Coordinates of C-alpha atoms and ligand atoms in Angstrom, one line a residue:
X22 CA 2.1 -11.4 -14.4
X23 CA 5.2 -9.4 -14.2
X24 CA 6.8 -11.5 -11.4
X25 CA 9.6 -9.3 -9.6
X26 CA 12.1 -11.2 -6.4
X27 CA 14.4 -9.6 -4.5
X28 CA 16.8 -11.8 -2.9
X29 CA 18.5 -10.3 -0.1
X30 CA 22.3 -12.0 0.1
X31 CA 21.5 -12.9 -3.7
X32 CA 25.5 -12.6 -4.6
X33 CA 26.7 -15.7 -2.9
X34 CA 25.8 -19.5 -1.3
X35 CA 22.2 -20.7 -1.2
X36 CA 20.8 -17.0 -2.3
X37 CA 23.1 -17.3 -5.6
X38 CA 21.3 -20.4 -6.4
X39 CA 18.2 -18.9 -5.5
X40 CA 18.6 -16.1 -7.8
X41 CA 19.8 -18.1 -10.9
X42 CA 16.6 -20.4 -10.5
X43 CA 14.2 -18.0 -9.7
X44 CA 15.9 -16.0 -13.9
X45 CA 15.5 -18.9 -15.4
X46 CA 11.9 -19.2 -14.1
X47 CA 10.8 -15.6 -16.0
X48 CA 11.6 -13.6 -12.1
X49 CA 13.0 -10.0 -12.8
X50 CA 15.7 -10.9 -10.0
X51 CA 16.9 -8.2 -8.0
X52 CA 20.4 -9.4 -6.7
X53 CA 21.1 -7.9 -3.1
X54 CA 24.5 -7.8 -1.3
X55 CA 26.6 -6.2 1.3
X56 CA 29.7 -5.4 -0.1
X57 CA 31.7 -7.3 -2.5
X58 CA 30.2 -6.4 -5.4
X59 CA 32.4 -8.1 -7.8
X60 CA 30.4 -11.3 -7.0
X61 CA 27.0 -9.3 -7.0
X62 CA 28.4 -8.4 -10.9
X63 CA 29.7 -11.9 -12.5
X64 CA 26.4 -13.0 -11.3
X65 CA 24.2 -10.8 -13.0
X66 CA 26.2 -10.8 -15.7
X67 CA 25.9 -14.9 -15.8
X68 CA 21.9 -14.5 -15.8
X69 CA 22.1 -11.6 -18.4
X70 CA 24.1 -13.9 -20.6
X71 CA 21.6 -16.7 -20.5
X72 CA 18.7 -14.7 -21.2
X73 CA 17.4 -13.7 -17.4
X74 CA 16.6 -10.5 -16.3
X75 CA 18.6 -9.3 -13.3
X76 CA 20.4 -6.5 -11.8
X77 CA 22.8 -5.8 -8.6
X78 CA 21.7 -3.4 -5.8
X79 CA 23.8 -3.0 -2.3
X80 CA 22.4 -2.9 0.8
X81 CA 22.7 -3.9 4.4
X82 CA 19.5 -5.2 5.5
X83 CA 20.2 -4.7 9.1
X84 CA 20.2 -0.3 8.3
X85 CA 16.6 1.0 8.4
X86 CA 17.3 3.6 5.8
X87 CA 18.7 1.5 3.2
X88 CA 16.1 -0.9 2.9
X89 CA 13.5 1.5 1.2
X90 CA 16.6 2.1 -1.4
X91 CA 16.5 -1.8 -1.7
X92 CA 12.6 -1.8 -2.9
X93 CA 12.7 1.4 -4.6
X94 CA 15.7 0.3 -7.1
X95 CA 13.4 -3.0 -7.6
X96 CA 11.0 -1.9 -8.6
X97 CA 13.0 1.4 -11.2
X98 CA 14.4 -1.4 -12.9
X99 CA 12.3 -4.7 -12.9
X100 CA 9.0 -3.2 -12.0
X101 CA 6.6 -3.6 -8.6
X102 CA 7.8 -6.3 -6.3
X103 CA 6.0 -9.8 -6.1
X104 CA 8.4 -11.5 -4.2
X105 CA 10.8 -11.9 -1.6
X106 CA 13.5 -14.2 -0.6
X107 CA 15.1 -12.9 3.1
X108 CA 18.2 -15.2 2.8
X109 CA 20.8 -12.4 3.8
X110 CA 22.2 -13.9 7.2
X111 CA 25.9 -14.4 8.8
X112 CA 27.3 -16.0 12.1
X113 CA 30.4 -15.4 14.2
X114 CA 33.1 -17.4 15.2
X115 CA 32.7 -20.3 16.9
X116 CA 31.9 -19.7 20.6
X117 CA 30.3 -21.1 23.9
X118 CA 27.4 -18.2 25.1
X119 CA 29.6 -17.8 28.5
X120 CA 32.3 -16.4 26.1
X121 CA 30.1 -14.0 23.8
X122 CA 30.3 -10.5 24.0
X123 CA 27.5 -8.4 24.0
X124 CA 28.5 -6.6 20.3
X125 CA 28.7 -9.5 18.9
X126 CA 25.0 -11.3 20.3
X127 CA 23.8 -8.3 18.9
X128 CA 25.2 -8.0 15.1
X129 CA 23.9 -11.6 15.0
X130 CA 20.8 -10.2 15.4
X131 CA 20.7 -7.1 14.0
X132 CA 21.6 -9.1 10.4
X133 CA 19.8 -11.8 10.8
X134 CA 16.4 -11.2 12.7
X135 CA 16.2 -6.9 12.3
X136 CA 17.5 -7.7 8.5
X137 CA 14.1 -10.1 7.9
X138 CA 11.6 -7.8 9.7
X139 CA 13.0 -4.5 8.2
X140 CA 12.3 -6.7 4.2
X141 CA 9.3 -8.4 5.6
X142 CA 8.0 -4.7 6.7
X143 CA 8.1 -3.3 3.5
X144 CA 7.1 -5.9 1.7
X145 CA 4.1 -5.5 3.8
X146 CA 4.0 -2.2 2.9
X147 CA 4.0 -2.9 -0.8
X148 CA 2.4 -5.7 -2.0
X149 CA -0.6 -4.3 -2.8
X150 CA -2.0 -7.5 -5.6
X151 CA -0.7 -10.5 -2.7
X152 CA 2.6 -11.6 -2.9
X153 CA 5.2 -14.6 -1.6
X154 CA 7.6 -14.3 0.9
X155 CA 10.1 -17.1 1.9
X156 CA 12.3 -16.2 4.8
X157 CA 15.5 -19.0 5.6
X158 CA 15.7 -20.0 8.6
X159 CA 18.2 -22.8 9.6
X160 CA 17.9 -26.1 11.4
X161 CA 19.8 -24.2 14.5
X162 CA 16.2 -23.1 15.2
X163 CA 15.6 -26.3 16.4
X164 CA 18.9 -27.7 17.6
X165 CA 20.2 -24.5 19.2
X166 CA 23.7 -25.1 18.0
X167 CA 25.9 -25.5 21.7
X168 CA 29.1 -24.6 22.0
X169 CA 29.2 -22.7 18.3
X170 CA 26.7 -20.2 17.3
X171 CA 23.8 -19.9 20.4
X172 CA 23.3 -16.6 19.5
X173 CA 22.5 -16.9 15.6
X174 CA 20.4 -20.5 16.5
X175 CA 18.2 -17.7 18.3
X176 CA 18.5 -15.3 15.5
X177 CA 16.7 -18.4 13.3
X178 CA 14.3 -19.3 16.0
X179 CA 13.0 -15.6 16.1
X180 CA 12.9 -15.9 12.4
X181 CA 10.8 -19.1 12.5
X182 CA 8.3 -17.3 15.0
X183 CA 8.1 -13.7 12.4
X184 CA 7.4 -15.9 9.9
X185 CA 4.5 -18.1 11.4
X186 CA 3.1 -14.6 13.2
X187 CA 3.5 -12.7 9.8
X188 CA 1.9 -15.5 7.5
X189 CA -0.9 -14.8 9.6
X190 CA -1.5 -11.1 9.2
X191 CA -1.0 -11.5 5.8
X192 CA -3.1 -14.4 4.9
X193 CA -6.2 -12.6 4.0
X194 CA -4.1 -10.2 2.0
X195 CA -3.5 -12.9 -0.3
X196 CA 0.9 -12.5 0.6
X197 CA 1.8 -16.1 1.6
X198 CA 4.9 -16.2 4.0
X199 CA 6.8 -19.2 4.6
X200 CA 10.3 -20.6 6.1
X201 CA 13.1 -23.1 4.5
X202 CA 15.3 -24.3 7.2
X203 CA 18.5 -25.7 5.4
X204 CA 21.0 -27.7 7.4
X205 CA 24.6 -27.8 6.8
X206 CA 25.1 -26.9 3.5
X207 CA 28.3 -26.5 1.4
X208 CA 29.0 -22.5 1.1
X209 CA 31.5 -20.2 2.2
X210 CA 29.8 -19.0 5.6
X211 CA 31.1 -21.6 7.9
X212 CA 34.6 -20.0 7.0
X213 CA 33.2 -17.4 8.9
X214 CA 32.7 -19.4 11.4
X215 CA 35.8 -19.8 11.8
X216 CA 35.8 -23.7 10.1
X217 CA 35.8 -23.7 6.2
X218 CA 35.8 -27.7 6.8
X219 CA 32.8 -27.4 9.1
X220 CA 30.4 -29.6 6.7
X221 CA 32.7 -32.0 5.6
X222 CA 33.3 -33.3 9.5
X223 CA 29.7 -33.4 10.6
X224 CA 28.9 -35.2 7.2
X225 CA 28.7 -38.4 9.4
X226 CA 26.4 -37.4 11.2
X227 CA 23.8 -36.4 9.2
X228 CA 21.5 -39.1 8.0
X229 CA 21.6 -38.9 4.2
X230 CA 25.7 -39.0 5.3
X231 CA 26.3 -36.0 3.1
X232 CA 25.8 -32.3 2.9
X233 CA 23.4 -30.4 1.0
X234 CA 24.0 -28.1 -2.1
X235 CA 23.0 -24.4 -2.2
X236 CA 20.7 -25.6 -5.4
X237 CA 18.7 -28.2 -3.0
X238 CA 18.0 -25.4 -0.8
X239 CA 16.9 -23.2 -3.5
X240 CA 14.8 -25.4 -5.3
X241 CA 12.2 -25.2 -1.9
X242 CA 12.6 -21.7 -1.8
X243 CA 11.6 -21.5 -5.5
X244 CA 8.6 -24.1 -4.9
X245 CA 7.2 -22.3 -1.7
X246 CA 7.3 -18.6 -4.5
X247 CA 5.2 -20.1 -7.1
X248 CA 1.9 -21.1 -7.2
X249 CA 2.3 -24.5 -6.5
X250 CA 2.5 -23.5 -3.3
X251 CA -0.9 -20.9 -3.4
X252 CA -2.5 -23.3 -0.6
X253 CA 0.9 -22.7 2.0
X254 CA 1.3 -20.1 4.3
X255 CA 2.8 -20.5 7.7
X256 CA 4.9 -23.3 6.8
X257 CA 8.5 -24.7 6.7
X258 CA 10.6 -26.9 4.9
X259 CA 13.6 -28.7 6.5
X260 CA 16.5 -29.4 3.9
X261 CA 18.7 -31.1 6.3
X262 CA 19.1 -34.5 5.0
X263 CA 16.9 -35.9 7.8
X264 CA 18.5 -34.1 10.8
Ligands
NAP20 P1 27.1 -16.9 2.5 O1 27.6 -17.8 1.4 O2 28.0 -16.5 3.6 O3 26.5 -15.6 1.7 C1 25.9 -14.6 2.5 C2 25.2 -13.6 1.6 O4 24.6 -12.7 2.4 C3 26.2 -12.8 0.8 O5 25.5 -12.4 -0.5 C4 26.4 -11.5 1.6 O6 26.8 -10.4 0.9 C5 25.0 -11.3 2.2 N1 24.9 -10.5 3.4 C6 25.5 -10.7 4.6 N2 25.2 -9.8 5.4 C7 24.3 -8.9 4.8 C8 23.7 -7.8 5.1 N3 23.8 -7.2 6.3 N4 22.9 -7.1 4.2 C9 22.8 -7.7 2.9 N5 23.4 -8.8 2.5 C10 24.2 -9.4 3.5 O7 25.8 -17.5 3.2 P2 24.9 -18.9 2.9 O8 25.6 -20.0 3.5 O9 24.5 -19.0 1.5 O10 23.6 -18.5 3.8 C11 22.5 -18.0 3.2 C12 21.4 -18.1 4.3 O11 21.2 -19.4 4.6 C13 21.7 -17.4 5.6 O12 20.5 -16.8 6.1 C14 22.1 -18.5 6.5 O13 21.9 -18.2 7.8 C15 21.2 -19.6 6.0 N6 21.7 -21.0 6.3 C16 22.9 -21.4 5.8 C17 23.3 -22.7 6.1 C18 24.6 -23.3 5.6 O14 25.0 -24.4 6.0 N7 25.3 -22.6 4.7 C19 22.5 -23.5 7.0 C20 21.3 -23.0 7.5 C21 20.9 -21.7 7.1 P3 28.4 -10.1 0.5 O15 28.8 -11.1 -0.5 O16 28.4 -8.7 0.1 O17 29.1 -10.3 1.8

């Protein structure tokens, strides 16, 4: 089997490590990104040079009329898509909800949750033979993250609830469609938050006293793909070093 990902948010973080696994596993990996392609590039070039097969393709995941674009370049180059990794997410400056504006609640969304169900919906739409999808999710689903990010905790609880819905509609199409929910893990999005320290100082908190690497997180995505996984639908792993 020809066995085709696309990883949305593939250039950077936990997706980067999700798409250099998923080469060196025989995937055709198509690398999504936003915009800085220069990223995007050294990575495919790094997967190329190792033997993988993968390519770059920009597209915001939150625009209805790009994601079509996304597939259809997929599947040009690597052939029909199998698989799916909706890992393309963001959050905004720290903030309590009383001080969010509206704009902002919303862009959460629009990347993270719109972003998942515009992918999920045309995966839907595609995988004709069954297929895998892994959506990631985020511990904030559960803990609602208070005074920092309510608004993309939400975004990952809607996430967790497409997912379980979706893995249901899809079951007896033979497309499994599960969830990863990493915790804090060591990339460059909590710069965004406006803390590039952010993991390092809730470190003690977190039971295994440390935090996780993008390869940890992507070593569940890649196990919930494959067929070691053909019995799981509608399921989610934490990688949150017991938090
Ligand atoms: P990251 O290092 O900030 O990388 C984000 C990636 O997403 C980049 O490739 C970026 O592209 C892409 N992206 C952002 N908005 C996009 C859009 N609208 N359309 C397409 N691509 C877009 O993030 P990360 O920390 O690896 O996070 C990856 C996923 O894990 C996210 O869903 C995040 O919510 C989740 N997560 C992360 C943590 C953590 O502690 N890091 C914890 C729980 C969950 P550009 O390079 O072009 O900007």
């Amino acid at each position: 089997m020809n066995k085709v990902v696309i990883v949305t948010g593939g250039s950077r973080g936990i997706g980067a490590a999700t798409s250099r696994l998923l080469a060196e596993q025989g995937y055709g990996v198509c690398v999504n990104y936003r915009s800085r392609s220069a990223e995007a590039e050294a990575l495919v070039a790094d997967i190329t040079a190792r033997g993988g097969r993968a390519f770059a393709h920009a597209a915001d995941v939150s625009q209805e009329g790009e994601v079509p674009g996304l597939f259809n370049a997929a599947e040009q180059v690597l052939g029909p898509v199998t698989h799916l990794v909706n890992n393309a997410g963001m959050l905004a400056p720290q903030a309590r909800l009383a001080e969010m504006e509206l704009a902002r609640f919303a862009r959460v969304l629009n990347v993270n949750v719109i972003g998942c169900f515009l992918c999920c919906r045309e995966a839907a739409r595609r995988m004709e033979g069954g297929g895998a999808i892994v959506n990631v999710s985020s511990v904030a689903a559960r803990t609602g993250s208070p005074n920092e990010y309510v608004d993309y905790a939400a975004a990952k609880g809607a996430i967790d609830t497409l997912t379980r819905g979706l893995s249901l509609e899809l079951a007896a199409a033979g497309i499994r469609v599960n969830g990863v929910r990493p915790g804090f893990i060591h990339t460059e999005m909590h710069a965004d938050g406006g803390e590039p320290g952010r993991v390092a100082r809730l470190s003690p908190q977190i039971p295994l006293q440390r935090g996780g690497r993008p390869e940890e997180v992507a070593a569940a995505i890649a196990w919930l793909l494959s067929d070691a996984a053909s019995y799981v639908t509608g399921s989610f792993i934490d990688i949150a070093g017991g938090r």
